Coordinates of C-alpha atoms in Angstrom, one line a residue:
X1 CA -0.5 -2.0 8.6
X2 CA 2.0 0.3 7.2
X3 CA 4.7 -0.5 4.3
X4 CA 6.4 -3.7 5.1
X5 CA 10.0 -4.7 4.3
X6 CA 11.2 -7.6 1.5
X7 CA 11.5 -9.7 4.2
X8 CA 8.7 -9.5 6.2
X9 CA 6.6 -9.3 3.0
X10 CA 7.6 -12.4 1.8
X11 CA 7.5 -13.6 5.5
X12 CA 3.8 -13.3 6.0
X13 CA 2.2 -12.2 2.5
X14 CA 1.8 -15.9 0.6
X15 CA -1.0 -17.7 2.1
X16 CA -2.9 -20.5 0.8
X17 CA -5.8 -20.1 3.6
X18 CA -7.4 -16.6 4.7
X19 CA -8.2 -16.9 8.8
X20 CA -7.7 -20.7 8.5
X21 CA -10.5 -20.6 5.9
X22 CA -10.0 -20.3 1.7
X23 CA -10.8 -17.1 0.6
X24 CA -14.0 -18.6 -0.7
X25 CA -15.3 -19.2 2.6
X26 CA -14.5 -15.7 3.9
X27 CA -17.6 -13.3 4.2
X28 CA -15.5 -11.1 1.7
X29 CA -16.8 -7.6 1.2
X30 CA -13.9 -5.7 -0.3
X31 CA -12.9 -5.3 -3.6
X32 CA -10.2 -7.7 -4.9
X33 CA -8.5 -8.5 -8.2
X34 CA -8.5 -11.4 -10.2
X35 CA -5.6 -11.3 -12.4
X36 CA -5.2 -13.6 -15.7
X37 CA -3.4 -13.8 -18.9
X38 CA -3.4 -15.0 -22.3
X39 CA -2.1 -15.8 -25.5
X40 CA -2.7 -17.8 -28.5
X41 CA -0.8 -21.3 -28.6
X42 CA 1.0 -19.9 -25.6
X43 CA 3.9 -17.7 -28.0
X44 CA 2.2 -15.1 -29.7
X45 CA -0.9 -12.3 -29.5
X46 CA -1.1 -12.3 -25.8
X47 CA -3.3 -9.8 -23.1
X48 CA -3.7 -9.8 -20.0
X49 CA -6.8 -9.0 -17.7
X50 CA -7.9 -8.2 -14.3
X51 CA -11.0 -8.2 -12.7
X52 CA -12.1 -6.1 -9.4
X53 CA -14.9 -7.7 -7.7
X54 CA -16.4 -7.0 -4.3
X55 CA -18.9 -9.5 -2.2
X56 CA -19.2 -13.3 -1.8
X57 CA -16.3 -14.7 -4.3
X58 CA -18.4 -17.4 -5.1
X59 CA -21.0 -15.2 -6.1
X60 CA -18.9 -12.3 -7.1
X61 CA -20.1 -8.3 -7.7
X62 CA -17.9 -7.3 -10.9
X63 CA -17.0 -3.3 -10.2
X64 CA -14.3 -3.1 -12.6
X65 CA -12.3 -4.4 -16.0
X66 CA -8.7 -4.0 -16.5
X67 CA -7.0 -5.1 -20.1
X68 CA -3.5 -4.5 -21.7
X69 CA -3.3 -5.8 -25.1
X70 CA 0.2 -7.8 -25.4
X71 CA 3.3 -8.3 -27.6
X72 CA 2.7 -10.1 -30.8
X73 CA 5.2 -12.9 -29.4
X74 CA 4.9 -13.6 -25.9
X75 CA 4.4 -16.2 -23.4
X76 CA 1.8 -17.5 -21.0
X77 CA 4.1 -16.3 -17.9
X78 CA 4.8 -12.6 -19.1
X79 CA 0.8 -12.1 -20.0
X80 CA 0.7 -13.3 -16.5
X81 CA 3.0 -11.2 -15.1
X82 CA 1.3 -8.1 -16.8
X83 CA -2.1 -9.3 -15.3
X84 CA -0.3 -9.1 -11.8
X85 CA 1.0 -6.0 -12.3
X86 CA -2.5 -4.4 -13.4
X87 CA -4.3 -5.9 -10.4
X88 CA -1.1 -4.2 -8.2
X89 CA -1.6 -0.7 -9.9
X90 CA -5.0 -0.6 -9.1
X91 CA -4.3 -1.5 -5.8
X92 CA -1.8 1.2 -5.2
X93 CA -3.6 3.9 -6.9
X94 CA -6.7 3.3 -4.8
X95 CA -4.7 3.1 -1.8
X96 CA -5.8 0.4 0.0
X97 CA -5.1 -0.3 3.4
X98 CA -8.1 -2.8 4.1
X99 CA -7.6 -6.6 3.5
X100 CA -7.2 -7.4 -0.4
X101 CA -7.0 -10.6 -2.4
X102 CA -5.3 -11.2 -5.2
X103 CA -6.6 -14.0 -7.3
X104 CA -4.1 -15.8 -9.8
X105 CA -4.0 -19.0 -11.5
X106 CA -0.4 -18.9 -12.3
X107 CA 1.6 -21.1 -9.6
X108 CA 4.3 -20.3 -11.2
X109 CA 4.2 -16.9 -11.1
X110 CA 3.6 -17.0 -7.8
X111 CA 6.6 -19.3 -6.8
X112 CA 8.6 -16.9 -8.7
X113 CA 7.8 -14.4 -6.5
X114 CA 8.0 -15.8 -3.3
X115 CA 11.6 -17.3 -4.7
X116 CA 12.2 -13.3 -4.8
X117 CA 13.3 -14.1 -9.0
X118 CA 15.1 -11.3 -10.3
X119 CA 12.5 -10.6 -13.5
X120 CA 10.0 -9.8 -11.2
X121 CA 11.7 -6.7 -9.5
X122 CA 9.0 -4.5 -10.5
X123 CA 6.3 -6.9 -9.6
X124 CA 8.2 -6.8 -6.0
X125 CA 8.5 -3.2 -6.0
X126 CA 5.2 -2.6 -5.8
X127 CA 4.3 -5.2 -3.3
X128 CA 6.3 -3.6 -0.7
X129 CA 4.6 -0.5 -1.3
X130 CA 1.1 -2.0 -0.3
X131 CA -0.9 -0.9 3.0
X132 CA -2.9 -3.4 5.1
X133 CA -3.0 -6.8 4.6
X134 CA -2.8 -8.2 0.8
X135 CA -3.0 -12.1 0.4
X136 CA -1.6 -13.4 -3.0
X137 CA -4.1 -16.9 -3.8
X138 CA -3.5 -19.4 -6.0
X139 CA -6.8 -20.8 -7.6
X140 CA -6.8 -23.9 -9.9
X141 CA -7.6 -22.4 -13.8
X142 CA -11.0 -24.0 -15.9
X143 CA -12.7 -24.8 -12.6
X144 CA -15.0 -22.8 -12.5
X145 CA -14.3 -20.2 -10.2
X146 CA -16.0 -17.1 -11.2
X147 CA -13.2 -14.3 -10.6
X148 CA -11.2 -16.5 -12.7
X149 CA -13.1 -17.2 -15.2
X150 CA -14.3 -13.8 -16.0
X151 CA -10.5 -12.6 -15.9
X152 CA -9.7 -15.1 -18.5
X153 CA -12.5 -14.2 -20.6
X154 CA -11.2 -10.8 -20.7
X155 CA -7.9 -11.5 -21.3
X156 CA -8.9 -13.6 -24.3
X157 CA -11.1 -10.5 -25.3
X158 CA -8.5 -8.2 -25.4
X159 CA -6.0 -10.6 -27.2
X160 CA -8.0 -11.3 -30.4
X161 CA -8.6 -7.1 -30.0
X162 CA -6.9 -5.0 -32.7
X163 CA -2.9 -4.8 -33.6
X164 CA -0.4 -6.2 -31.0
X165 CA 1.8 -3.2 -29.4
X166 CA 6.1 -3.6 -30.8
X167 CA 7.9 -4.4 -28.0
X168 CA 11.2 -6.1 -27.5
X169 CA 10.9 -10.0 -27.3
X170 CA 11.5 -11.2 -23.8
X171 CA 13.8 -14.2 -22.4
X172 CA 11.0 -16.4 -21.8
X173 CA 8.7 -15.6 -25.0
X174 CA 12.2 -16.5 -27.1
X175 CA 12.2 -19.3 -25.3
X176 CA 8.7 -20.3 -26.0
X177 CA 8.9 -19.9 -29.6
X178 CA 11.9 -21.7 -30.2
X179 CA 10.2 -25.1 -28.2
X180 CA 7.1 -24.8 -29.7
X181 CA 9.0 -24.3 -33.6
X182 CA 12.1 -26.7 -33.1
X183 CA 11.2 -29.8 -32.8
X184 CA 13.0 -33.2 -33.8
X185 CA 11.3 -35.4 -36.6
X186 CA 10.0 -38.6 -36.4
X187 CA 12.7 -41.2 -36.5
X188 CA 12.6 -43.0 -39.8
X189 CA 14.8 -46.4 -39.5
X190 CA 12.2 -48.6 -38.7
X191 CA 13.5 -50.5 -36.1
X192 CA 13.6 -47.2 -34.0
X193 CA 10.5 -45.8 -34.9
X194 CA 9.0 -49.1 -33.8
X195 CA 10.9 -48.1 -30.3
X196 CA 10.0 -44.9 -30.0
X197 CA 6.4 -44.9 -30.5
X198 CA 5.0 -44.8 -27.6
X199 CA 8.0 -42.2 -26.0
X200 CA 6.2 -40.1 -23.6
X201 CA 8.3 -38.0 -21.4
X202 CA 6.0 -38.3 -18.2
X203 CA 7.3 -42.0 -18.6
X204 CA 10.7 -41.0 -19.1
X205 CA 10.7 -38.5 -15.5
X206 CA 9.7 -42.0 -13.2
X207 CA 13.2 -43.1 -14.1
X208 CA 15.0 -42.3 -11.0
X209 CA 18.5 -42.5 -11.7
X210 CA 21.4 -41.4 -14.3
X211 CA 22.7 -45.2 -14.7
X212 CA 18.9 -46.4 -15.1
X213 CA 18.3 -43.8 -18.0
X214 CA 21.5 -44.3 -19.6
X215 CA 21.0 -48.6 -19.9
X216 CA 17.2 -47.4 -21.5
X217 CA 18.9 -45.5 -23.9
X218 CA 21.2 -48.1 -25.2
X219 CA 18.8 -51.1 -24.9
X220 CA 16.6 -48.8 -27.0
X221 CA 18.8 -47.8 -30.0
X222 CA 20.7 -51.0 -29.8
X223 CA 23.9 -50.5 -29.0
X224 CA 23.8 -51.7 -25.4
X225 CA 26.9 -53.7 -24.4
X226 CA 24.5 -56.3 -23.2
X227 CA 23.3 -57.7 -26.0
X228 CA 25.2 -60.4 -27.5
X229 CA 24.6 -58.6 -30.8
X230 CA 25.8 -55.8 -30.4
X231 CA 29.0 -57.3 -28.5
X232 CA 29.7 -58.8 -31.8
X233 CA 28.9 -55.6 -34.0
X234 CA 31.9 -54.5 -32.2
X235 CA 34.4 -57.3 -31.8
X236 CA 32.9 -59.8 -34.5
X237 CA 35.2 -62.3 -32.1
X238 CA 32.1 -62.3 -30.1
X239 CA 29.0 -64.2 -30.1
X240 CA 26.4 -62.8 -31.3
X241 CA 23.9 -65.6 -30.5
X242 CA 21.4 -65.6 -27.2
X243 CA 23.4 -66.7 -24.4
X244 CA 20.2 -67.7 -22.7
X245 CA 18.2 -69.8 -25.7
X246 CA 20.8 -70.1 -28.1
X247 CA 18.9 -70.3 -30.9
X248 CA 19.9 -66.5 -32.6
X249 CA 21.7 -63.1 -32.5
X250 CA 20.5 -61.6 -29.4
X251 CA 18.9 -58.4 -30.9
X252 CA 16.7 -55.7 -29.1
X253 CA 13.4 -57.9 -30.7
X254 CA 15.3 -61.1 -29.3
X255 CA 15.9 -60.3 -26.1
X256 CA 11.9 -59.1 -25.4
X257 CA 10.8 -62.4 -26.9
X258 CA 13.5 -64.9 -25.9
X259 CA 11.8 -68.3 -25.3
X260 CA 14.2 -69.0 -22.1
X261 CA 12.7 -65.6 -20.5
X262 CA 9.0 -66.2 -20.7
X263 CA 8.0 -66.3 -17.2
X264 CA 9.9 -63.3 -16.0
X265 CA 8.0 -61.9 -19.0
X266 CA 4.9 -63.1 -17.5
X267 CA 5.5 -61.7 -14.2
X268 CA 6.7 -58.5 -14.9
X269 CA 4.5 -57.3 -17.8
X270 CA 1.8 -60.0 -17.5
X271 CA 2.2 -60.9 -21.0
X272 CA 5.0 -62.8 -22.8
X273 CA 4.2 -61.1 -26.6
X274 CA 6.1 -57.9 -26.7
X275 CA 6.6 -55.1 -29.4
X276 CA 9.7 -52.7 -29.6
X277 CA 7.6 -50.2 -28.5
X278 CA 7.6 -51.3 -25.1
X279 CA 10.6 -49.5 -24.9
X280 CA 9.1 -46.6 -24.6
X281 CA 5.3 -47.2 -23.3
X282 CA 6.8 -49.1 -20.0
X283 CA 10.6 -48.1 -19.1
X284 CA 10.1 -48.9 -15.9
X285 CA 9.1 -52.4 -16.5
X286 CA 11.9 -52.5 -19.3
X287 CA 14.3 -51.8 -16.8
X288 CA 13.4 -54.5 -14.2
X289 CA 13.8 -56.9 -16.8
X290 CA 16.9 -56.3 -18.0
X291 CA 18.1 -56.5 -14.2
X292 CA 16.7 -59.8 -14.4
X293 CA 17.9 -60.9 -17.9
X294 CA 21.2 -59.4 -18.5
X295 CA 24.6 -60.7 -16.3
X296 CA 23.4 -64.7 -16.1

């Protein structure tokens, strides 16, 4: 197969399955990268590593070790991106126009490039400029998988190896050092840090929309129109007791242990004793009972 164009490239060159088999079930006798990269804490003293193998990938025959030391900040994505482009200039120099596998564990990397991203231009470059067939596989990192795991080995190796090269900071390792140094303390009014214990953003995604996510953040600092309290924090006109026990001001702690809602307590959270943290360790939950509680 000759040089293809952009389009057909990206057309027929990211496959998941090679002859409606993985890769690790073809009778593979050529040589093909495994590309991986590196870096400590995933901001700073980064490399990048590929690995040319030949024969069974399970069993794999290692021919060759390539390593480039990287910046002293980086990211996990750019030593990835310099692992793919080491396994794509060997390729091209030895001129390959049999089939070829390139092995990353990066699915973002390769997304990128099948979304055509605009950093990858040289990545994309090259791959037009390959002969014969050239499959780009994703494989699932720490599993085992021997390619893999010897070109992260090597990429390690060459991290930890001597003085990092001075190169202009990148986009994305900025990006990672400024998320992994700014970060926002821990709360310290106690009634908040009591909500916000458990705060996981995994949680926090499940919440599907803008209205849903705006009621948790009120009912979780307090100042949700809903509760009577906080009705009469603003217009001391108001109420402030339970409308629903009457027996005090209808606070964030009130309203998850108001003795009038116990049983929708007990059905939605199977248990009536509740903390401010649940706030945060069950939104969804939260949620459904302040549809249930709120506008009686």
């Amino acid at each position: 197969m000759g040089k293809l164009s952009l389009d057909t490239f990206l057309d027929t060159f990211l496959f998941s399955c090679y002859n409606n088999r993985t890769p690790w079930d073809a009778p593979a006798q050529n040589k093909d990268p495994d590309a991986d990269g590196s870096c400590k804490d995933g901001t700073d003293n980064g490399g990048a590593a590929a690995v040319i193998t030949t024969g069974s990938a399970r069993n794999p025959i290692e021919l060759e070790v390539l390593k480039r030391k990287g910046a002293k900040y980086t990211c996990s994505y750019d030593e990835e991106k310099n692992a793919m482009n080491l396994a794509l200039d060997w390729t091209l120099e030895h001129n390959r126009s049999s089939d070829t596998i390139i092995c990353s564990d990066s699915l973002s990397l390769i997304t990128s490039i099948e979304n055509r991203q605009s950093n990858l231009r040289e990545i994309i470059d090259k791959l037009q400029q390959l002969k014969g067939r050239t499959i780009i596989q994703w494989v699932s990192s720490h599993s085992n998988i021997p390619g893999n795991e010897l070109a992260d080995k090597y990429a390690k190796e060459i991290a930890q190896d001597g003085e990092p090269p001075v190169t202009p900071l990148s986009y994305n390792a900025a990006r990672a050092l400024i998320k992994g140094e700014i970060r926002d303390q821990a709360p310290s009014h106690p009634t908040i840090s009591k909500t916000y214990e458990h705060l996981s953003f995994k949680e926090d995604r499940k919440i599907g929309s803008r209205r849903d996510a705006a009621l948790l953040a009120q009912l979780r600092s307090g100042h949700c129109k809903e509760l009577a309290a906080y009705r009469h924090r603003i217009d001391n006109s108001k109420d402030e007791k339970c409308p629903k026990c009457q027996f005090e001001a209808e606070t964030q702690q009130h309203w998850i242990s108001c003795p009038a809602t116990i049983l929708k307590r007990q059905r939605i959270f199977e248990d009536e004793n509740l903390s401010l943290g649940v706030m945060t360790k069950q939104p969804e939950l939260v949620l459904a009972y302040a549809k249930e509680t709120f506008h009686q």
